[in-house]
Amino acid sequence: MASAGGRRWRALPALVVLCAAAAAVGGCSSPGGGATAAKSRLQGDYVAVVSKFLSSVVEIQAGSTEGSGVVYDTRGDIVTNAHVVGASKKFEVRASALSTPLRARLIGEFAPDDLAVIRVLSHAKSLRPVRWADSAKVQAGQIVLAMGSPYGLIDSVTQGIVSATGRLVTGPAVKGQPPAVISDAIQTSAAINPGNSGGALVLLSGYVLGIPTLTAKDPQLGTAAEGIGFAIPANTVRAIASQLIKTGRVTKSDRASLDFTGRTHTSPLGKPDGVTVDAVWPGGSAAGAGIAVGEVIVGVGGKQTLNLNQLDSVLIDFAPGRRVSVEILRDGNPHQVTAKLGSLRS
C-alpha cells in the first residue's frame, strides 16, 4: 500500500548507497564453465522462487486502499499490514492463481506492530501457505526478493540484499492509533513501492524472511529514499498472527507496556510535557506501581517521555518483566516509582 511519502519515519543517521544484488551477480559472467554453471543455477533459483509464490502472495483491496498479503495457513488466513487494512472489515483478495477475486473478512489487527490478519470466505484451498524463515538467523548480504502488488501490478518482484538487521523505525499509523514502532526491522535494498506493503520478503531458499512495510524518507528531498526499505521480521509476524487467528487479539507480545491508556499532556503554554493517565488496567504494570488516573508520566528509566510517541519509543528499549523507574507528576509534584513492565497487548 503506502510508501514512506507523507509518513513520519525515525531519522536514519545518513543515507547509504547500496549495491544491488544484480551487480554482484554480474560477476558470475566471467569466462569459464564453472562461473556459467553457477550463474545458471542462481537464475534457476530466482525462477523457482517466483513461480512458487504465485498463489501465496496476494493483492488486497480494502475500500479505496490497495496493498499486499501473504497466505498464512490452509484455512485461508492472510497476514498483512494493519495500515493496509485500515478501518475496513471486508476485503477483496486477488491472485494470479485465482480466476475471480475472493471476498474476505477481518480476523484481527495489532497496530503497534502494524500487523493484521484477514480470512477469505471461500476457495481457501486455492491459496498456498508460505514457509517462514527463522528471522533471528538472518545475515546482512543475503539475497532477497520483495513480492507484492505495487500500483496494482500483481506478482511484481524486485530484488536486493539484506542491508542491515535490528533497525528501529517509526512506521505508518492506523487512524486513532499512534504510529507503529517497528523494532528489530530488517533493512533491505529491494525496492518497496506503494502497494508492496503487506507482501513478502523472500529468501532464495523459498522461505519468507519478513513483510515489507515501508521505505525510508530522504531527509533533504522529502521523498522516498531509493534502496532503503524495511520489513517486519518473520518471527514477529508469526508470534502476532498466530494469536490474532486464535482469539482475534494479541494477549502477549515481546513489546513492553505500562498497561494503561493515556494522552499527551500539554503545559499552560501548549507544549507537550508528559503523558496523562486516563485509565489503569487492573492488575497491570502501572497499577502495581501505584500510578493512578490523572497522574502524568514524564519519564521512564531516566529518559523523558514528553508525549505518547516518545513513551512508546522509550519502552521499546525494555523487555516485558523488567523493573524500571517511572517519573510521574502527582498533584503537580514530582515522584518516582518502580514498575514491573507488562507485555503490550490488544
mmCIF file of C-alpha atoms in Angstrom:
data_model
loop_
_atom_site.group_PDB
_atom_site.id
_atom_site.type_symbol
_atom_site.label_atom_id
_atom_site.label_comp_id
_atom_site.label_asym_id
_atom_site.label_seq_id
_atom_site.Cartn_x
_atom_site.Cartn_y
_atom_site.Cartn_z
ATOM 1 C CA MET A 1 0.000 0.000 0.000
ATOM 2 C CA ALA A 2 1.701 3.166 1.203
ATOM 3 C CA SER A 3 5.359 4.023 0.802
ATOM 4 C CA ALA A 4 7.279 6.403 3.006
ATOM 5 C CA GLY A 5 5.935 9.508 1.299
ATOM 6 C CA GLY A 6 3.799 11.564 3.643
ATOM 7 C CA ARG A 7 4.607 9.383 6.661
ATOM 8 C CA ARG A 8 6.788 10.109 9.690
ATOM 9 C CA TRP A 9 9.930 7.999 9.932
ATOM 10 C CA ARG A 10 12.619 7.732 12.572
ATOM 11 C CA ALA A 11 15.593 9.615 11.167
ATOM 12 C CA LEU A 12 18.442 7.443 9.947
ATOM 13 C CA PRO A 13 21.990 8.670 10.607
ATOM 14 C CA ALA A 14 22.693 9.004 6.881
ATOM 15 C CA LEU A 15 21.573 7.673 3.549
ATOM 16 C CA VAL A 16 23.823 4.852 2.413
ATOM 17 C CA VAL A 17 24.317 3.963 -1.231
ATOM 18 C CA LEU A 18 23.724 0.229 -1.518
ATOM 19 C CA CYS A 19 24.845 -2.052 -4.334
ATOM 20 C CA ALA A 20 22.023 -4.013 -5.926
ATOM 21 C CA ALA A 21 22.378 -7.768 -5.846
ATOM 22 C CA ALA A 22 22.355 -7.740 -9.649
ATOM 23 C CA ALA A 23 25.761 -6.050 -9.628
ATOM 24 C CA ALA A 24 27.233 -8.894 -7.636
ATOM 25 C CA VAL A 25 25.528 -11.464 -9.827
ATOM 26 C CA GLY A 26 27.108 -9.822 -12.840
ATOM 27 C CA GLY A 27 30.455 -11.034 -11.578
ATOM 28 C CA CYS A 28 29.398 -14.552 -12.484
ATOM 29 C CA SER A 29 29.642 -13.775 -16.187
ATOM 30 C CA SER A 30 33.386 -14.125 -16.345
ATOM 31 C CA PRO A 31 34.706 -16.759 -18.741
ATOM 32 C CA GLY A 32 34.721 -20.331 -17.565
ATOM 33 C CA GLY A 33 32.288 -23.205 -17.393
ATOM 34 C CA GLY A 34 32.121 -23.111 -13.588
ATOM 35 C CA ALA A 35 31.028 -19.476 -13.498
ATOM 36 C CA THR A 36 28.463 -20.052 -16.239
ATOM 37 C CA ALA A 37 27.026 -23.036 -14.397
ATOM 38 C CA ALA A 38 26.851 -21.074 -11.151
ATOM 39 C CA LYS A 39 25.045 -18.230 -12.910
ATOM 40 C CA SER A 40 22.599 -20.700 -14.442
ATOM 41 C CA ARG A 41 21.853 -22.250 -11.044
ATOM 42 C CA LEU A 42 21.320 -18.825 -9.477
ATOM 43 C CA GLN A 43 18.944 -17.832 -12.244
ATOM 44 C CA GLY A 44 17.110 -21.101 -11.755
ATOM 45 C CA ASP A 45 16.712 -20.288 -8.054
ATOM 46 C CA TYR A 46 15.126 -16.945 -8.942
ATOM 47 C CA VAL A 47 12.697 -18.540 -11.403
ATOM 48 C CA ALA A 48 11.737 -21.313 -8.985
ATOM 49 C CA VAL A 49 11.034 -18.966 -6.080
ATOM 50 C CA VAL A 50 8.988 -16.518 -8.136
ATOM 51 C CA SER A 51 6.934 -19.332 -9.680
ATOM 52 C CA LYS A 52 6.325 -20.918 -6.282
ATOM 53 C CA PHE A 53 4.845 -17.776 -4.747
ATOM 54 C CA LEU A 54 2.218 -17.046 -7.414
ATOM 55 C CA SER A 55 -0.529 -18.458 -5.186
ATOM 56 C CA SER A 56 0.985 -17.320 -1.873
ATOM 57 C CA VAL A 57 1.296 -13.532 -2.224
ATOM 58 C CA VAL A 58 -1.966 -11.740 -2.997
ATOM 59 C CA GLU A 59 -3.347 -8.298 -3.654
ATOM 60 C CA ILE A 60 -5.763 -6.887 -1.069
ATOM 61 C CA GLN A 61 -8.413 -4.306 -1.858
ATOM 62 C CA ALA A 62 -9.556 -2.532 1.332
ATOM 63 C CA GLY A 63 -12.059 0.103 0.270
ATOM 64 C CA SER A 64 -10.079 2.653 -1.736
ATOM 65 C CA THR A 65 -6.781 1.256 -0.456
ATOM 66 C CA GLU A 66 -4.652 -1.408 -2.140
ATOM 67 C CA GLY A 67 -1.906 -3.486 -0.592
ATOM 68 C CA SER A 68 -0.490 -6.985 -0.479
ATOM 69 C CA GLY A 69 -0.833 -10.019 1.765
ATOM 70 C CA VAL A 70 0.808 -13.381 2.466
ATOM 71 C CA VAL A 71 -1.135 -16.654 2.791
ATOM 72 C CA TYR A 72 -0.561 -17.891 6.338
ATOM 73 C CA ASP A 73 -2.375 -21.253 6.540
ATOM 74 C CA THR A 74 -4.719 -23.673 4.748
ATOM 75 C CA ARG A 75 -7.819 -22.051 6.267
ATOM 76 C CA GLY A 76 -7.404 -19.016 4.064
ATOM 77 C CA ASP A 77 -5.843 -16.740 6.670
ATOM 78 C CA ILE A 78 -3.771 -13.966 5.121
ATOM 79 C CA VAL A 79 -1.361 -11.772 7.085
ATOM 80 C CA THR A 80 -0.787 -8.182 6.008
ATOM 81 C CA ASN A 81 -0.070 -4.741 7.463
ATOM 82 C CA ALA A 82 -2.547 -3.057 9.779
ATOM 83 C CA HIS A 83 -2.175 0.133 7.732
ATOM 84 C CA VAL A 84 -3.296 -1.788 4.630
ATOM 85 C CA VAL A 85 -6.440 -2.937 6.441
ATOM 86 C CA GLY A 86 -7.162 0.480 7.948
ATOM 87 C CA ALA A 87 -10.739 0.748 9.190
ATOM 88 C CA SER A 88 -12.118 -1.786 6.702
ATOM 89 C CA LYS A 89 -13.794 -5.013 7.817
ATOM 90 C CA LYS A 90 -14.433 -6.526 4.378
ATOM 91 C CA PHE A 91 -11.955 -7.049 1.564
ATOM 92 C CA GLU A 92 -11.350 -8.409 -1.925
ATOM 93 C CA VAL A 93 -8.378 -10.699 -2.482
ATOM 94 C CA ARG A 94 -6.814 -11.172 -5.907
ATOM 95 C CA ALA A 95 -4.048 -13.503 -7.087
ATOM 96 C CA SER A 96 -2.890 -14.728 -10.467
ATOM 97 C CA ALA A 97 -3.779 -18.255 -9.308
ATOM 98 C CA LEU A 98 -7.428 -17.188 -8.886
ATOM 99 C CA SER A 99 -9.877 -16.757 -11.748
ATOM 100 C CA THR A 100 -12.007 -14.274 -9.776
ATOM 101 C CA PRO A 101 -11.494 -12.120 -6.668
ATOM 102 C CA LEU A 102 -12.338 -13.655 -3.303
ATOM 103 C CA ARG A 103 -14.205 -11.905 -0.523
ATOM 104 C CA ALA A 104 -12.517 -11.798 2.885
ATOM 105 C CA ARG A 105 -13.232 -10.542 6.386
ATOM 106 C CA LEU A 106 -11.086 -9.132 9.177
ATOM 107 C CA ILE A 107 -9.859 -11.576 11.834
ATOM 108 C CA GLY A 108 -7.864 -9.122 13.919
ATOM 109 C CA GLU A 109 -5.170 -6.454 13.893
ATOM 110 C CA PHE A 110 -2.353 -5.269 16.126
ATOM 111 C CA ALA A 111 -1.471 -1.676 15.280
ATOM 112 C CA PRO A 112 1.691 -1.418 17.453
ATOM 113 C CA ASP A 113 3.451 -3.953 15.186
ATOM 114 C CA ASP A 114 1.492 -2.856 12.071
ATOM 115 C CA LEU A 115 0.116 -6.367 11.511
ATOM 116 C CA ALA A 116 -3.344 -7.731 10.683
ATOM 117 C CA VAL A 117 -4.966 -10.980 9.571
ATOM 118 C CA ILE A 118 -7.895 -11.370 7.179
ATOM 119 C CA ARG A 119 -9.603 -14.609 6.053
ATOM 120 C CA VAL A 120 -11.105 -15.472 2.658
ATOM 121 C CA LEU A 121 -14.709 -16.680 2.773
ATOM 122 C CA SER A 122 -14.280 -19.346 0.088
ATOM 123 C CA HIS A 123 -11.748 -21.233 -2.075
ATOM 124 C CA ALA A 124 -9.104 -21.307 0.663
ATOM 125 C CA LYS A 125 -7.632 -24.427 -0.966
ATOM 126 C CA SER A 126 -6.681 -22.308 -3.986
ATOM 127 C CA LEU A 127 -4.184 -20.415 -1.866
ATOM 128 C CA ARG A 128 -0.840 -21.882 -0.862
ATOM 129 C CA PRO A 129 0.579 -21.117 2.613
ATOM 130 C CA VAL A 130 4.175 -19.930 2.773
ATOM 131 C CA ARG A 131 7.008 -21.273 4.885
ATOM 132 C CA TRP A 132 8.545 -18.834 7.352
ATOM 133 C CA ALA A 133 12.261 -18.368 7.928
ATOM 134 C CA ASP A 134 13.823 -18.003 11.377
ATOM 135 C CA SER A 135 14.479 -14.267 11.089
ATOM 136 C CA ALA A 136 16.814 -14.375 14.113
ATOM 137 C CA LYS A 137 19.357 -16.085 11.859
ATOM 138 C CA VAL A 138 19.258 -13.525 9.025
ATOM 139 C CA GLN A 139 22.588 -12.131 7.863
ATOM 140 C CA ALA A 140 23.431 -8.942 6.027
ATOM 141 C CA GLY A 141 24.260 -9.710 2.416
ATOM 142 C CA GLN A 142 21.652 -12.420 1.867
ATOM 143 C CA ILE A 143 19.777 -12.068 -1.426
ATOM 144 C CA VAL A 144 16.071 -11.302 -1.013
ATOM 145 C CA LEU A 145 13.084 -10.720 -3.296
ATOM 146 C CA ALA A 146 10.269 -8.316 -2.414
ATOM 147 C CA MET A 147 6.988 -9.718 -3.774
ATOM 148 C CA GLY A 148 3.644 -7.993 -3.869
ATOM 149 C CA SER A 149 1.267 -5.864 -5.911
ATOM 150 C CA PRO A 150 2.720 -2.355 -6.179
ATOM 151 C CA TYR A 151 0.453 0.003 -8.100
ATOM 152 C CA GLY A 152 -1.986 -2.912 -8.545
ATOM 153 C CA LEU A 153 0.519 -4.973 -10.547
ATOM 154 C CA ILE A 154 0.034 -8.493 -9.165
ATOM 155 C CA ASP A 155 3.108 -10.758 -8.890
ATOM 156 C CA SER A 156 5.617 -7.929 -9.123
ATOM 157 C CA VAL A 157 9.112 -8.762 -7.880
ATOM 158 C CA THR A 158 12.123 -6.619 -7.001
ATOM 159 C CA GLN A 159 15.484 -7.906 -5.854
ATOM 160 C CA GLY A 160 18.109 -6.776 -3.390
ATOM 161 C CA ILE A 161 20.014 -7.835 -0.329
ATOM 162 C CA VAL A 162 19.559 -7.702 3.421
ATOM 163 C CA SER A 163 21.382 -4.450 4.136
ATOM 164 C CA ALA A 164 21.148 -4.497 7.922
ATOM 165 C CA THR A 165 19.197 -6.012 10.806
ATOM 166 C CA GLY A 166 17.880 -4.804 14.137
ATOM 167 C CA ARG A 167 16.699 -1.415 12.887
ATOM 168 C CA LEU A 168 14.244 0.609 14.976
ATOM 169 C CA VAL A 169 11.880 2.572 12.728
ATOM 170 C CA THR A 170 8.664 4.503 13.116
ATOM 171 C CA GLY A 171 6.102 3.193 10.686
ATOM 172 C CA PRO A 172 2.652 4.150 9.451
ATOM 173 C CA ALA A 173 -0.189 4.927 11.823
ATOM 174 C CA VAL A 174 -3.640 3.373 11.817
ATOM 175 C CA LYS A 175 -6.315 6.040 12.328
ATOM 176 C CA GLY A 176 -6.919 6.571 16.018
ATOM 177 C CA GLN A 177 -3.638 4.864 16.978
ATOM 178 C CA PRO A 178 -0.107 6.222 17.474
ATOM 179 C CA PRO A 179 2.402 5.377 14.706
ATOM 180 C CA ALA A 180 3.716 1.828 14.771
ATOM 181 C CA VAL A 181 7.223 1.477 16.162
ATOM 182 C CA ILE A 182 8.860 -1.497 14.485
ATOM 183 C CA SER A 183 11.704 -2.985 16.485
ATOM 184 C CA ASP A 184 14.254 -5.366 15.021
ATOM 185 C CA ALA A 185 13.231 -4.364 11.478
ATOM 186 C CA ILE A 186 15.104 -5.865 8.519
ATOM 187 C CA GLN A 187 16.583 -3.271 6.174
ATOM 188 C CA THR A 188 16.732 -4.216 2.501
ATOM 189 C CA SER A 189 17.849 -2.688 -0.782
ATOM 190 C CA ALA A 190 14.982 -4.411 -2.646
ATOM 191 C CA ALA A 191 12.624 -1.705 -3.896
ATOM 192 C CA ILE A 192 9.431 -1.365 -1.859
ATOM 193 C CA ASN A 193 6.823 0.625 -3.772
ATOM 194 C CA PRO A 194 3.256 1.732 -2.939
ATOM 195 C CA GLY A 195 1.230 -1.491 -2.819
ATOM 196 C CA ASN A 196 4.141 -3.679 -1.659
ATOM 197 C CA SER A 197 3.118 -3.192 1.974
ATOM 198 C CA GLY A 198 1.975 -6.479 3.492
ATOM 199 C CA GLY A 199 3.701 -8.619 0.859
ATOM 200 C CA ALA A 200 6.648 -10.965 1.250
ATOM 201 C CA LEU A 201 10.395 -10.505 1.582
ATOM 202 C CA VAL A 202 11.607 -13.887 0.375
ATOM 203 C CA LEU A 203 14.937 -15.690 0.588
ATOM 204 C CA LEU A 204 16.155 -17.717 -2.396
ATOM 205 C CA SER A 205 15.600 -20.779 -0.225
ATOM 206 C CA GLY A 206 11.874 -20.138 -0.634
ATOM 207 C CA TYR A 207 11.259 -19.082 2.969
ATOM 208 C CA VAL A 208 9.632 -15.768 3.872
ATOM 209 C CA LEU A 209 12.006 -13.614 5.895
ATOM 210 C CA GLY A 210 9.591 -10.784 6.637
ATOM 211 C CA ILE A 211 6.802 -8.486 5.488
ATOM 212 C CA PRO A 212 7.852 -5.317 3.593
ATOM 213 C CA THR A 213 6.205 -2.374 5.310
ATOM 214 C CA LEU A 214 7.830 0.959 4.499
ATOM 215 C CA THR A 215 10.628 2.859 2.840
ATOM 216 C CA ALA A 216 12.888 5.455 4.401
ATOM 217 C CA LYS A 217 12.391 9.096 3.607
ATOM 218 C CA ASP A 218 15.150 11.283 2.187
ATOM 219 C CA PRO A 219 15.533 13.966 4.885
ATOM 220 C CA GLN A 220 16.561 16.606 2.357
ATOM 221 C CA LEU A 221 14.199 15.922 -0.543
ATOM 222 C CA GLY A 222 11.258 14.629 1.480
ATOM 223 C CA THR A 223 10.747 11.775 -0.985
ATOM 224 C CA ALA A 224 11.099 8.012 -0.629
ATOM 225 C CA ALA A 225 14.767 7.050 -0.338
ATOM 226 C CA GLU A 226 15.715 4.625 -3.099
ATOM 227 C CA GLY A 227 17.115 1.300 -1.921
ATOM 228 C CA ILE A 228 16.275 1.715 1.777
ATOM 229 C CA GLY A 229 13.227 -0.292 2.776
ATOM 230 C CA PHE A 230 12.194 -2.089 5.933
ATOM 231 C CA ALA A 231 10.367 -5.329 6.705
ATOM 232 C CA ILE A 232 8.782 -6.746 9.851
ATOM 233 C CA PRO A 233 10.793 -9.890 10.746
ATOM 234 C CA ALA A 234 9.139 -13.294 10.264
ATOM 235 C CA ASN A 235 9.432 -14.253 13.934
ATOM 236 C CA THR A 236 7.379 -11.213 14.943
ATOM 237 C CA VAL A 237 4.837 -11.910 12.187
ATOM 238 C CA ARG A 238 4.315 -15.495 13.318
ATOM 239 C CA ALA A 239 4.025 -14.595 17.006
ATOM 240 C CA ILE A 240 1.397 -11.916 16.385
ATOM 241 C CA ALA A 241 -0.534 -13.617 13.551
ATOM 242 C CA SER A 242 -0.954 -16.865 15.484
ATOM 243 C CA GLN A 243 -2.614 -15.004 18.375
ATOM 244 C CA LEU A 244 -4.880 -12.986 16.084
ATOM 245 C CA ILE A 245 -6.025 -16.174 14.365
ATOM 246 C CA LYS A 246 -6.662 -17.951 17.658
ATOM 247 C CA THR A 247 -8.517 -15.223 19.562
ATOM 248 C CA GLY A 248 -8.795 -12.159 17.322
ATOM 249 C CA ARG A 249 -6.483 -10.200 19.599
ATOM 250 C CA VAL A 250 -2.954 -10.177 20.982
ATOM 251 C CA THR A 251 -2.555 -11.171 24.631
ATOM 252 C CA LYS A 252 1.243 -11.301 24.708
ATOM 253 C CA SER A 253 3.957 -9.630 22.680
ATOM 254 C CA ASP A 254 7.670 -9.003 23.039
ATOM 255 C CA ARG A 255 6.904 -5.299 23.492
ATOM 256 C CA ALA A 256 6.938 -3.778 26.983
ATOM 257 C CA SER A 257 3.933 -1.898 28.326
ATOM 258 C CA LEU A 258 2.938 0.087 31.403
ATOM 259 C CA ASP A 259 -0.613 -1.284 30.993
ATOM 260 C CA PHE A 260 -2.548 1.954 30.880
ATOM 261 C CA THR A 261 -4.282 4.216 28.388
ATOM 262 C CA GLY A 262 -3.405 7.876 28.182
ATOM 263 C CA ARG A 263 -2.960 11.007 26.132
ATOM 264 C CA THR A 264 -0.276 13.612 25.653
ATOM 265 C CA HIS A 265 -0.375 16.270 28.373
ATOM 266 C CA THR A 266 0.348 19.889 27.474
ATOM 267 C CA SER A 267 1.689 22.739 29.603
ATOM 268 C CA PRO A 268 -0.154 26.076 30.024
ATOM 269 C CA LEU A 269 1.953 27.271 27.082
ATOM 270 C CA GLY A 270 0.566 24.471 24.915
ATOM 271 C CA LYS A 271 3.778 22.425 24.782
ATOM 272 C CA PRO A 272 3.798 18.624 25.331
ATOM 273 C CA ASP A 273 5.288 17.847 28.737
ATOM 274 C CA GLY A 274 4.198 14.283 29.595
ATOM 275 C CA VAL A 275 1.526 11.608 29.280
ATOM 276 C CA THR A 276 -1.690 11.885 31.297
ATOM 277 C CA VAL A 277 -3.000 8.577 32.667
ATOM 278 C CA ASP A 278 -6.666 8.171 31.644
ATOM 279 C CA ALA A 279 -7.200 4.556 32.716
ATOM 280 C CA VAL A 280 -5.122 1.917 34.510
ATOM 281 C CA TRP A 281 -5.530 -1.772 33.643
ATOM 282 C CA PRO A 282 -6.425 -3.803 36.762
ATOM 283 C CA GLY A 283 -3.508 -5.965 37.867
ATOM 284 C CA GLY A 284 -1.225 -4.363 35.279
ATOM 285 C CA SER A 285 2.164 -2.670 35.457
ATOM 286 C CA ALA A 286 1.007 0.879 36.259
ATOM 287 C CA ALA A 287 -1.498 -0.355 38.850
ATOM 288 C CA GLY A 288 1.186 -2.430 40.565
ATOM 289 C CA ALA A 289 3.457 0.610 40.754
ATOM 290 C CA GLY A 290 0.717 2.730 42.334
ATOM 291 C CA ILE A 291 0.267 5.001 39.316
ATOM 292 C CA ALA A 292 -3.232 6.484 39.366
ATOM 293 C CA VAL A 293 -5.631 8.085 36.899
ATOM 294 C CA GLY A 294 -4.878 11.783 36.412
ATOM 295 C CA GLU A 295 -1.182 11.499 37.150
ATOM 296 C CA VAL A 296 1.313 12.482 34.450
ATOM 297 C CA ILE A 297 4.187 10.215 33.353
ATOM 298 C CA VAL A 298 7.196 12.376 32.481
ATOM 299 C CA GLY A 299 9.970 9.796 32.277
ATOM 300 C CA VAL A 300 10.828 6.093 32.199
ATOM 301 C CA GLY A 301 14.230 4.666 33.055
ATOM 302 C CA GLY A 302 15.744 8.134 33.248
ATOM 303 C CA LYS A 303 14.520 9.164 29.785
ATOM 304 C CA GLN A 304 11.956 11.893 29.181
ATOM 305 C CA THR A 305 8.515 10.949 27.851
ATOM 306 C CA LEU A 306 7.003 14.245 26.731
ATOM 307 C CA ASN A 307 4.294 12.639 24.543
ATOM 308 C CA LEU A 308 2.767 9.265 23.703
ATOM 309 C CA ASN A 309 5.102 8.629 20.773
ATOM 310 C CA GLN A 310 8.145 9.316 22.910
ATOM 311 C CA LEU A 311 6.840 6.979 25.607
ATOM 312 C CA ASP A 312 6.384 4.198 23.020
ATOM 313 C CA SER A 313 9.932 4.756 21.751
ATOM 314 C CA VAL A 314 11.402 4.598 25.253
ATOM 315 C CA LEU A 315 9.523 1.405 26.150
ATOM 316 C CA ILE A 316 10.925 -0.300 23.018
ATOM 317 C CA ASP A 317 14.294 -0.437 24.787
ATOM 318 C CA PHE A 318 12.925 -2.609 27.609
ATOM 319 C CA ALA A 319 11.666 -6.181 27.738
ATOM 320 C CA PRO A 320 8.438 -7.267 29.434
ATOM 321 C CA GLY A 321 9.055 -8.244 33.054
ATOM 322 C CA ARG A 322 11.859 -5.758 33.626
ATOM 323 C CA ARG A 323 11.649 -3.365 36.571
ATOM 324 C CA VAL A 324 12.179 0.291 35.669
ATOM 325 C CA SER A 325 11.900 3.636 37.397
ATOM 326 C CA VAL A 326 8.957 5.786 36.309
ATOM 327 C CA GLU A 327 8.918 9.532 36.925
ATOM 328 C CA ILE A 328 5.438 10.961 37.475
ATOM 329 C CA LEU A 329 3.774 14.201 38.486
ATOM 330 C CA ARG A 330 1.289 13.619 41.308
ATOM 331 C CA ASP A 331 -0.797 16.705 42.099
ATOM 332 C CA GLY A 332 1.857 18.651 40.258
ATOM 333 C CA ASN A 333 4.677 17.319 42.437
ATOM 334 C CA PRO A 334 7.441 15.015 41.097
ATOM 335 C CA HIS A 335 7.536 11.425 42.369
ATOM 336 C CA GLN A 336 9.440 8.307 41.328
ATOM 337 C CA VAL A 337 8.013 4.791 41.454
ATOM 338 C CA THR A 338 9.239 1.396 40.281
ATOM 339 C CA ALA A 339 7.148 -0.571 37.787
ATOM 340 C CA LYS A 340 7.425 -4.137 36.562
ATOM 341 C CA LEU A 341 6.712 -3.796 32.846
ATOM 342 C CA GLY A 342 3.922 -5.826 31.304
ATOM 343 C CA SER A 343 3.537 -7.165 27.758
ATOM 344 C CA LEU A 344 1.834 -4.959 25.172
ATOM 345 C CA ARG A 345 -1.476 -6.436 24.046
ATOM 346 C CA SER A 346 -4.629 -5.562 22.141
#
